[in-house]
Amino acid sequence: MRYSEYFIPTLKETPADAEVISHQLMLRAGMIRKLAAGIYNYLPLGLRSIRKVENIVREEMNRAGAIELLMPMVTPAELWQESGRWEKYGPELRRIKDRKEAEFCLGPTHEEVVTDIVRREVRSYRQMPLNLYQVQTKFRDEIRPRFGLMRGREFIMKDAYSFDVDSSAADISYDKMYQAYRRIFQRCGLNFRAVEADTGSIGGTASHEFMVLAESGEDAIVSCSACEYAANVEKAESPVKGGTEHAEPRPLEKVATPEKRTIEEVAEFLGVPKAAMVKTLVLSADGEPVVALLRGDHDLNEIKLQHLLGCDTLEMAGDEIVTKVTGAPVGFAGPVGLKVKIVADLAVQVLRNFVTGGNAKDLHLKNVNLDRDCHVGIFADIRNVVHGDPCPRCSGGTLEMWRGIEVGHVFKLGTRYSEALHATYLDADGKEQTVFMGCYGIGIGRTVAAAIEQNHDDNGIIFPLPIAPFHCIISALNMKEEAVKEASETIYQQLSEAGVEVLLDDRDERPGFKFKDADLIGIPLRIVVGSKNLADGKVELKERRSGEVSLLPIDEAVEKVKAAVAVAL
RNA sequence: CGGGGUGUAGCGCAGCCUGGCUAGCGCACCUGCCUUGGGAGCAGGGGGUCGGAGGUUCGAAUCCUCUCACCCCGACCA
């Protein structure tokens, strides 16, 4: 490809509305352009990287026995009504009507559609295991799209669905996908962790997320310092340290705390550690008020609490509800004397003589003891783990916290969808059985963005070669000089014929300009053809990542590039 | 959806508070000269319904009302 005939609109300045580095660099490198909030044009360079990831995904999916198909982006409401998700999915599911007023939605995922295919066509246990996948554009009307391709509303996703005769067969399919995912992200050159995860709105019995480690990641994950345990904080557990404190209960004491509302303020005012306080949170579960009790230095894990309560919605209550439940303005809530359901975290269960709000303005209570002073309905793990918590799986290990970008997610679905949609088969005994399913997603665009988050420097992107839009760029410093032109063309020919993807920068620009662009768009290998070195029959080969430069005869440079590409792929 | 903010040339911004002359600057773009190893220089040039609608006023980018879009924080989510 000749740069002068190609289309790479690079930007010298950083667009103001790009927050994270991958977004900035993809814009600057001319890979993407925004069309609307969370909706992007993929320009040629960006598309090439996307295609690279897609192809790696396809190769590994095929190797793992999955079969590609393509389902429509627009899907009829009936299927979603059958599974119950037409109601359950929030406004994220973009519902649309056709000219006859018939209802459809833009596919945010395809469990319903693929299950419909299978229930129609699969009748016998002999037809399984079956794993169908597609690479499709999805649409989810995200509340707040951001970070470029990391959280778009429209995005490209590979989604696979496995169908098996029973739970243990489904486990085998799941494991195959898990292994395939490991290979995919390794081949993409990513530093990632597979972590245990919550199943969210997809539902199911078990799941792992594949997280690319990056400061800008939207998810918090933990891993054990000693064993293999790793989990999303949404899911991560930690055993309670030590036993119950055996301190003698002291008499309850009221203490005035004028205008001290937050845990920090009260702890400082009373001179007690945050861990000796209990925070009282008022929530609304499907509209019913619920109170959650947590140690002062801990945070509520809403997902754990939601699972525990079995409710569809859970949100922090507004000021009016707090006032109604506690009889006090926000900031002075406590468990003593409350009439509503109270859930306390396990770490609270072992506390004695702690500080809480007094359910009256400017009042807190000291020496509160749960069994004596209030009625807790349930004790359960409802908090987020914190750095340094003990590992739930091994003795001695402690949990470390990281930020991660979720690029892949695998689920064991069980029979949730197959039951709702009646996907059944006849077993060897001629008995009707329900199909066991799994589903497996990879965000393609997000994977490219995550790779850039992990691979860049001040000058721009540093693409891992397997997903780079081009393997090699030839910077011809002055195409007007016959010798430079000739040598550049020769190198271009030889590399292209060898299957190396080459971009020949034949533009009439100054050298510095070409170098800056080459660095920005992140091509892993660069050959510089300049008249001075060419006089000695040599060209310069520079590796983008290491910055390593070598002066070589033309033939040798070509051979080195060929070899480097062969090794990396 | 709640809170905050921004819309002025392709991009980045100034001007707005305190209304007034032809609406500016840098980059980019076009022409010419010059230059060619890290985003050069000189000269000339093109490009704006100041997001949109309405209002106040002799006069609106500037003040008021409504509206749209986008961004940030929060809740939400593979």
XYZ file of C-alpha atoms (C1' of nucleotides) in Angstrom:
647
model
C 0.000 0.000 0.000
C 1.250 3.431 -0.934
C 0.708 6.012 1.760
C 0.068 8.741 -0.818
C -2.838 6.756 -2.245
C -4.160 5.522 1.065
C -6.346 7.252 3.664
C -4.824 7.865 7.086
C -6.015 11.213 8.419
C -3.683 11.716 11.380
C -4.083 14.508 13.887
C -1.274 16.515 15.407
C -3.399 17.731 18.277
C -5.319 15.640 20.770
C -9.082 15.993 20.433
C -10.511 17.585 23.563
C -13.210 15.038 24.305
C -10.982 11.945 24.342
C -10.300 10.904 27.914
C -8.270 7.735 27.767
C -5.069 7.163 25.855
C -6.424 4.507 23.491
C -9.243 6.791 22.439
C -6.877 9.714 21.890
C -4.425 7.627 19.912
C -7.037 5.910 17.768
C -8.397 9.327 16.852
C -4.959 10.794 16.261
C -3.786 7.813 14.249
C -6.788 8.123 11.954
C -8.215 4.749 12.959
C -11.667 5.890 14.021
C -13.930 8.917 13.923
C -17.009 9.524 15.999
C -20.322 9.702 14.172
C -22.578 10.090 17.228
C -22.296 9.374 20.949
C -20.872 5.866 21.248
C -21.053 5.280 17.488
C -17.902 5.276 15.390
C -16.707 5.118 11.835
C -13.904 2.624 11.409
C -11.402 4.231 9.049
C -9.129 2.023 6.942
C -6.307 1.747 9.448
C -8.655 0.969 12.324
C -10.525 -1.549 10.251
C -7.303 -3.382 9.432
C -6.573 -3.880 13.126
C -10.137 -4.917 13.803
C -9.886 -7.485 11.015
C -6.649 -8.812 12.468
C -8.303 -9.470 15.794
C -11.353 -10.961 14.114
C -9.204 -13.356 12.151
C -7.274 -14.503 15.181
C -10.591 -15.059 16.897
C -11.928 -16.998 13.924
C -8.867 -19.199 13.706
C -9.001 -20.091 17.372
C -12.750 -20.572 17.437
C -12.568 -22.859 14.433
C -9.666 -24.734 15.990
C -11.809 -25.257 19.083
C -14.580 -26.739 16.955
C -16.944 -23.775 16.822
C -18.783 -23.045 13.570
C -19.365 -19.597 12.146
C -22.776 -18.331 11.083
C -24.398 -14.912 10.958
C -27.573 -13.826 12.668
C -29.505 -10.641 11.930
C -28.893 -7.437 13.775
C -32.626 -6.722 13.932
C -34.564 -9.357 15.844
C -38.300 -9.783 16.516
C -39.818 -8.990 19.912
C -41.565 -12.369 20.195
C -38.327 -14.207 20.922
C -37.448 -11.769 23.666
C -40.904 -11.983 25.121
C -40.537 -15.743 25.217
C -37.330 -15.551 27.233
C -38.751 -12.825 29.438
C -36.020 -10.378 28.563
C -38.294 -8.011 26.616
C -39.456 -6.786 30.016
C -36.375 -7.530 32.039
C -33.806 -5.842 29.818
C -33.814 -2.118 30.555
C -33.704 0.786 28.120
C -30.354 -0.545 26.977
C -32.358 -2.814 24.703
C -33.245 -0.519 21.807
C -36.773 -1.400 20.788
C -37.956 -0.359 17.345
C -41.080 -0.752 15.254
C -41.434 -1.481 11.591
C -43.959 0.218 9.280
C -46.642 -2.203 10.379
C -46.034 -1.305 14.004
C -44.570 -4.756 14.654
C -41.968 -4.701 17.418
C -38.298 -5.523 17.004
C -35.078 -4.709 18.770
C -31.497 -4.097 17.776
C -29.639 -7.203 18.923
C -27.561 -6.532 22.045
C -26.667 -10.247 22.198
C -28.125 -13.306 20.514
C -29.055 -16.029 22.980
C -32.687 -15.948 21.930
C -32.020 -16.043 18.221
C -29.444 -18.807 18.320
C -31.589 -20.859 20.666
C -34.425 -20.470 18.220
C -32.229 -21.871 15.462
C -31.236 -24.814 17.595
C -34.698 -25.667 18.827
C -35.886 -25.844 15.241
C -33.018 -27.872 13.875
C -31.536 -29.951 16.681
C -33.626 -32.940 17.716
C -31.176 -35.644 18.666
C -28.334 -36.033 21.123
C -26.329 -37.117 18.078
C -26.318 -33.499 16.824
C -24.402 -32.271 19.861
C -22.067 -30.923 21.037
C -22.655 -27.906 18.841
C -21.008 -24.532 19.097
C -22.174 -21.708 16.832
C -20.546 -18.308 16.637
C -20.681 -15.071 14.719
C -18.853 -11.797 14.446
C -21.596 -9.206 14.451
C -22.313 -5.583 15.152
C -24.233 -5.268 18.379
C -26.230 -2.348 19.680
C -26.755 -1.546 23.323
C -28.139 1.849 24.200
C -25.613 2.396 26.973
C -26.478 4.994 29.586
C -23.121 6.593 29.207
C -20.947 5.606 26.301
C -17.347 6.683 26.770
C -13.691 6.022 26.124
C -14.084 5.554 22.364
C -14.310 1.927 21.352
C -14.049 0.788 24.974
C -17.687 1.478 25.698
C -19.592 2.260 22.563
C -23.266 1.811 21.915
C -22.626 0.118 18.622
C -19.727 -2.313 18.701
C -18.377 -5.413 17.034
C -18.583 -8.570 19.063
C -17.764 -12.185 18.545
C -20.398 -14.221 20.287
C -20.451 -17.997 20.508
C -23.068 -20.325 21.923
C -22.554 -23.937 22.886
C -25.222 -26.608 23.071
C -24.744 -29.839 24.970
C -26.710 -32.799 26.220
C -26.052 -32.264 29.904
C -24.213 -30.252 32.482
C -20.939 -32.152 32.379
C -20.809 -32.079 28.590
C -21.462 -28.347 28.809
C -18.525 -28.050 31.184
C -16.275 -29.543 28.521
C -17.506 -27.020 25.953
C -16.940 -24.245 28.453
C -13.416 -25.370 29.117
C -12.639 -25.506 25.398
C -13.753 -21.928 25.033
C -11.805 -20.889 28.100
C -8.659 -22.357 26.584
C -9.414 -20.846 23.173
C -9.786 -17.438 24.810
C -6.427 -17.781 26.491
C -4.823 -18.472 23.113
C -6.664 -15.603 21.443
C -5.542 -12.978 23.901
C -2.030 -14.362 24.016
C -1.825 -14.131 20.243
C -3.060 -10.556 20.416
C -0.050 -9.793 22.577
C -2.059 -8.824 25.646
C -1.220 -8.992 29.325
C -4.449 -10.363 30.776
C -5.997 -12.354 33.606
C -9.002 -14.674 33.566
C -11.087 -13.887 36.642
C -14.189 -15.311 38.267
C -17.116 -13.066 37.528
C -20.690 -12.256 38.280
C -23.087 -13.385 35.570
C -25.059 -10.144 35.380
C -28.158 -9.879 33.260
C -27.133 -12.789 31.032
C -27.659 -15.160 33.912
C -26.186 -18.587 34.327
C -24.264 -20.615 36.808
C -20.604 -19.736 36.399
C -18.484 -17.365 34.427
C -15.044 -15.975 33.858
C -14.059 -12.613 32.501
C -10.888 -12.040 30.533
C -9.378 -8.841 31.791
C -6.617 -6.861 30.148
C -4.652 -5.214 32.908
C -4.705 -1.444 32.494
C -4.956 1.582 34.769
C -7.813 2.958 32.715
C -9.860 -0.236 33.094
C -13.458 0.190 34.196
C -13.442 -2.943 36.335
C -11.707 -3.603 39.612
C -10.310 -7.096 39.945
C -8.428 -8.939 42.658
C -5.904 -11.710 42.575
C -4.263 -13.750 45.314
C -0.632 -13.114 46.097
C -0.055 -16.817 46.669
C -2.473 -18.949 44.642
C -4.358 -18.815 41.332
C -7.482 -17.174 42.723
C -8.571 -14.120 40.748
C -11.978 -12.490 40.598
C -13.881 -9.371 39.692
C -14.578 -7.364 42.869
C -18.247 -7.736 42.021
C -17.751 -11.391 42.822
C -14.660 -11.570 45.035
C -15.078 -12.956 48.530
C -12.913 -12.923 51.594
C -13.226 -14.853 54.818
C -13.729 -12.877 58.015
C -10.467 -12.357 59.831
C -10.261 -13.571 63.432
C -13.120 -14.495 65.722
C -15.687 -12.453 67.545
C -14.346 -9.757 69.793
C -15.012 -10.751 73.367
C -15.075 -7.284 74.803
C -17.717 -6.784 77.430
C -20.670 -4.805 76.112
C -20.582 -1.322 77.545
C -23.660 0.778 78.132
C -25.126 2.532 75.095
C -24.155 6.167 75.021
C -25.517 9.122 73.060
C -23.026 11.604 71.713
C -23.652 14.912 70.006
C -22.048 15.173 66.588
C -23.114 18.526 65.168
C -22.943 18.560 61.370
C -20.763 15.425 61.302
C -22.333 13.241 58.672
C -19.759 11.171 56.879
C -17.828 8.280 58.341
C -14.635 10.321 57.946
C -16.047 13.321 59.768
C -17.472 11.322 62.663
C -14.381 9.139 63.029
C -12.167 12.197 63.224
C -14.540 14.070 65.539
C -14.836 11.190 68.007
C -11.282 10.008 67.600
C -12.213 6.440 66.727
C -10.937 4.395 63.777
C -13.282 3.939 60.842
C -13.154 0.191 61.388
C -14.782 0.698 64.788
C -17.778 2.332 63.173
C -20.725 0.841 61.344
C -22.187 2.612 58.338
C -25.895 2.304 57.793
C -27.080 2.460 54.210
C -30.716 2.765 53.259
C -31.581 1.126 49.948
C -34.633 0.500 47.907
C -35.096 -3.104 46.741
C -37.902 -3.356 44.192
C -39.288 -0.297 45.949
C -39.076 -1.750 49.482
C -36.688 -0.077 51.920
C -33.805 -2.238 53.156
C -30.983 -1.273 55.484
C -27.440 -2.535 54.971
C -24.842 -2.446 57.729
C -21.141 -2.302 56.898
C -17.973 -1.684 58.806
C -16.968 1.960 58.479
C -13.983 1.241 56.257
C -15.847 -1.141 53.948
C -17.986 -0.509 50.852
C -21.257 -2.135 49.929
C -21.248 -4.632 47.096
C -24.645 -4.019 45.586
C -24.463 -7.094 43.398
C -23.967 -9.413 46.355
C -26.822 -7.753 48.192
C -29.063 -7.946 45.157
C -28.396 -11.664 44.790
C -29.072 -12.140 48.485
C -32.375 -10.297 48.378
C -33.365 -11.811 45.054
C -34.695 -8.479 43.838
C -34.777 -7.085 40.304
C -33.716 -3.567 41.166
C -31.614 -2.250 44.002
C -30.654 1.357 44.414
C -29.555 3.791 47.063
C -32.651 5.355 48.578
C -33.309 9.038 48.066
C -33.299 11.592 50.871
C -37.067 11.341 51.440
C -36.959 7.595 52.015
C -33.926 7.860 54.310
C -35.727 10.468 56.377
C -38.864 8.358 56.499
C -37.012 5.191 57.542
C -34.614 6.703 60.075
C -36.492 9.789 61.169
C -33.313 11.778 60.674
C -31.649 13.673 57.863
C -29.094 11.839 55.758
C -25.875 11.312 57.662
C -27.232 10.153 60.993
C -28.701 6.749 60.198
C -28.133 3.865 62.567
C -29.607 0.403 63.053
C -30.970 0.960 66.552
C -34.753 1.048 66.646
C -35.310 0.647 62.901
C -38.442 -1.181 61.795
C -37.268 -2.255 58.310
C -35.346 -5.284 57.143
C -31.692 -5.097 58.169
C -28.863 -6.951 56.451
C -25.453 -6.855 58.115
C -22.112 -7.742 56.638
C -20.171 -10.598 58.213
C -17.453 -8.167 59.264
C -20.059 -6.285 61.287
C -21.227 -9.431 63.028
C -17.992 -9.727 65.006
C -17.845 -6.085 66.107
C -18.549 -4.974 69.673
C -19.150 -1.514 71.149
C -19.134 0.295 67.840
C -20.286 3.741 66.744
C -23.362 4.333 64.569
C -25.740 7.116 63.697
C -28.401 7.917 66.276
C -31.367 8.369 63.913
C -31.670 11.987 64.967
C -30.019 15.126 63.675
C -26.511 15.722 65.029
C -26.589 12.518 67.092
C -24.492 9.360 67.050
C -24.405 6.365 69.389
C -21.357 4.787 71.021
C -21.036 1.235 72.348
C -23.678 -0.208 70.091
C -23.959 -4.023 70.136
C -26.044 -5.767 67.547
C -27.556 -8.594 69.594
C -28.477 -6.253 72.412
C -29.492 -3.079 70.599
C -31.107 -4.030 67.345
C -32.574 -6.805 65.252
C -30.546 -7.878 62.252
C -32.497 -10.057 59.860
C -29.588 -11.544 57.919
C -25.826 -11.713 58.253
C -24.102 -12.171 54.920
C -21.133 -11.221 52.809
C -22.297 -7.980 51.199
C -19.111 -5.929 50.998
C -16.391 -5.329 48.477
C -13.106 -6.956 49.372
C -10.222 -4.570 49.913
C -6.517 -4.739 49.257
C -4.858 -7.028 51.802
C -7.927 -9.111 52.640
C -7.145 -12.812 53.131
C -7.635 -15.108 50.134
C -10.770 -17.271 50.212
C -9.018 -20.206 48.548
C -5.677 -20.624 50.236
C -4.167 -19.917 53.597
C -1.567 -17.232 53.803
C -2.338 -15.439 50.563
C -3.749 -11.921 50.504
C -5.750 -10.168 47.831
C -4.200 -7.619 45.513
C -6.265 -5.125 43.544
C -5.930 -4.274 39.841
C -7.818 -2.408 37.172
C -8.907 -4.341 34.134
C -10.615 -3.944 30.775
C -13.086 -6.733 30.142
C -12.345 -8.020 26.648
C -13.985 -11.419 26.921
C -16.584 -13.144 29.032
C -17.553 -16.812 29.136
C -20.724 -18.081 30.806
C -22.201 -21.398 31.727
C -25.838 -20.720 31.040
C -27.361 -24.024 32.049
C -30.934 -24.290 30.821
C -32.115 -20.771 31.383
C -32.727 -20.002 27.721
C -33.287 -23.523 26.444
C -36.054 -24.015 28.984
C -37.749 -20.709 28.275
C -37.592 -21.297 24.534
C -38.140 -25.051 24.717
C -34.920 -26.173 23.084
C -35.065 -29.900 23.661
C -33.713 -33.093 22.132
C -34.282 -36.821 22.389
C -31.660 -38.771 24.284
C -30.488 -42.324 23.522
C -33.513 -43.657 25.379
C -35.895 -41.589 23.309
C -36.648 -39.308 26.244
C -37.052 -35.558 25.782
C -34.302 -33.539 27.496
C -33.460 -29.859 27.767
C -30.329 -28.598 26.050
C -27.501 -27.167 28.195
C -26.015 -23.955 26.939
C -22.972 -21.766 27.295
C -22.228 -18.383 25.786
C -18.939 -16.705 25.039
C -18.311 -13.112 24.015
C -15.329 -11.104 22.860
C -15.424 -7.364 22.269
C -13.402 -6.964 19.090
C -13.049 -3.201 19.060
C -12.473 -3.170 22.770
C -9.662 -5.660 22.333
C -7.921 -3.323 19.896
C -8.433 -0.411 22.313
C -7.138 -2.488 25.223
C -4.061 -3.454 23.219
C -3.326 0.222 22.667
C -3.835 1.008 26.354
C -1.132 -1.532 27.053
C 1.152 -0.715 24.158
C 2.000 2.916 23.598
C 4.562 5.579 24.412
C 4.781 9.357 24.131
C 5.080 9.103 20.365
C 2.009 6.968 19.814
C 0.823 3.423 19.419
C 3.157 0.425 19.559
C 1.124 -2.329 17.952
C 1.851 -5.956 18.755
C 2.690 -7.273 15.292
C -0.195 -9.777 15.026
C -2.788 -7.013 15.240
C -0.857 -4.172 13.615
C -2.576 -2.657 10.571
C 0.698 -3.092 8.680
C 3.779 -5.059 9.620
C 6.296 -2.692 8.158
C 6.493 0.885 6.931
C 9.068 2.099 4.459
C 9.891 5.735 5.039
C 11.274 6.898 1.712
C 12.862 10.173 2.705
C 12.815 11.761 -0.706
C 10.993 10.056 -3.517
C 12.262 12.704 -5.909
C 15.724 11.232 -5.715
C 15.878 8.444 -8.211
C 18.081 6.164 -6.090
C 15.835 6.475 -3.050
C 12.748 5.876 -5.117
C 14.224 2.842 -6.810
C 15.490 1.241 -3.607
C 12.200 1.888 -1.820
C 10.209 0.348 -4.636
C 12.466 -2.688 -4.682
C 12.118 -3.269 -0.967
C 8.382 -2.736 -1.224
C 8.143 -5.319 -4.001
C 10.236 -7.909 -2.247
C 8.431 -7.635 1.082
C 4.990 -7.620 -0.496
C 5.794 -10.713 -2.507
C 6.915 -12.412 0.698
C 3.510 -11.748 2.230
C 4.660 -8.941 4.487
C 2.068 -6.167 4.804
C 3.958 -3.037 3.868
C 3.028 0.615 3.838
C 5.293 2.645 1.557
C 5.451 6.244 2.710
C 5.990 7.856 -0.663
C 4.490 11.192 0.293
C 6.224 14.417 -0.545
C 6.819 15.330 3.072
C 9.810 16.154 5.211
C 11.501 13.295 7.062
C 10.442 14.417 10.523
C 6.845 14.517 9.414
C 7.020 10.940 8.154
C 8.745 9.672 11.286
C 6.118 11.229 13.514
C 3.297 9.654 11.548
C 5.029 6.268 11.453
C 5.468 6.315 15.222
C 1.948 7.549 15.853
C 0.235 4.806 13.866
C 2.397 2.233 15.570
C 3.782 0.114 12.745
C 6.150 -2.380 14.434
C 8.964 -2.256 11.873
C 10.302 0.670 9.912
C 12.775 0.778 7.081
C 14.202 4.217 6.373
C 15.547 4.784 2.877
C 17.672 7.930 2.741
C 20.198 9.112 0.216
C 23.138 9.271 2.620
C 22.992 5.669 3.793
C 21.947 4.539 0.344
C 25.233 5.813 -1.004
C 26.802 2.989 1.005
C 24.106 0.612 -0.232
C 22.477 0.603 3.180
C 19.100 1.308 4.755
C 18.061 1.714 8.351
C 15.839 -0.789 10.144
C 14.143 0.439 13.304
C 11.996 -1.484 15.704
C 9.156 0.641 17.035
C 8.977 -0.938 20.481
C 12.646 -1.048 21.452
C 13.753 1.847 19.316
C 16.627 -0.368 18.238
C 18.232 0.820 15.013
C 20.466 -1.131 12.640
C 22.150 -0.077 9.420
C 21.949 -2.904 6.919
C 22.426 -3.676 3.246
C 19.058 -3.729 1.515
C 18.853 -7.499 1.109
C 19.668 -8.083 4.726
C 17.069 -5.602 5.925
C 14.449 -7.324 3.809
C 15.398 -10.721 5.191
C 15.302 -9.450 8.762
C 11.851 -8.027 8.317
C 10.598 -11.251 6.779
C 12.054 -13.232 9.650
C 10.645 -10.919 12.318
C 7.172 -11.121 10.812
C 7.352 -14.906 10.507
C 8.343 -15.248 14.157
C 5.648 -12.903 15.451
C 2.835 -14.572 13.553
C -32.358 9.954 34.798
C -29.906 13.536 38.669
C -25.699 17.144 39.120
C -21.974 20.099 36.405
C -20.071 21.971 31.779
C -19.325 23.074 26.505
C -21.216 24.381 21.509
C -17.431 30.427 17.524
C -13.527 27.714 10.259
C -11.541 20.626 9.512
C -8.861 20.458 14.741
C -7.441 23.261 19.300
C -9.073 27.775 21.360
C -9.834 33.514 22.540
C -13.881 37.000 22.399
C -19.369 36.603 26.076
C -19.133 38.834 32.525
C -19.534 44.926 31.031
C -24.057 44.416 23.705
C -21.301 48.617 19.205
C -16.375 49.265 14.022
C -14.870 44.196 8.676
C -15.480 38.061 14.489
C -9.946 36.779 15.886
C -5.463 33.428 16.938
C -2.516 28.707 16.322
C -2.542 24.265 13.490
C -4.545 22.143 9.086
C -5.964 23.376 3.772
C -4.834 25.913 -1.445
C -0.867 28.658 -4.727
C 4.243 30.016 -5.321
C 9.289 30.126 -3.698
C 12.493 27.547 -0.681
C 13.679 23.228 2.122
C 14.499 17.374 2.923
C 17.153 12.481 9.001
C 12.278 13.894 13.994
C 5.534 17.389 12.813
C 10.660 23.656 8.682
C 10.665 28.984 6.610
C 8.744 33.194 3.611
C 4.789 35.377 0.674
C -0.124 35.217 -0.941
C -5.077 32.932 -0.472
C -9.836 30.192 0.599
C -13.041 28.792 4.411
C -17.930 31.153 9.641
C -26.199 31.269 8.968
C -20.936 32.245 16.200
C -25.497 24.601 17.462
C -30.996 25.788 16.368
C -35.682 28.658 17.253
C -37.878 32.717 19.457
C -37.436 37.278 22.281
C -35.212 42.131 24.357
C -32.642 46.223 21.767
C -31.337 51.452 17.277
C -27.835 47.318 17.364
C -26.877 40.389 19.816
C -21.407 35.554 19.291
C -22.346 38.600 23.819
C -28.561 39.585 27.531
C -33.435 36.453 28.250
C -36.619 31.979 27.105
C -37.078 27.398 24.818
C -34.687 23.511 22.222
C -30.884 20.151 20.220
C -26.146 17.970 20.421
C -21.831 16.682 22.878
C -18.591 16.137 27.255
C -17.604 15.237 32.655
C -19.336 13.139 37.670
C -23.035 9.583 39.699
C -26.372 5.522 39.464
C -26.446 1.282 35.347
C -23.958 -2.444 32.226
C -20.824 -7.856 28.229
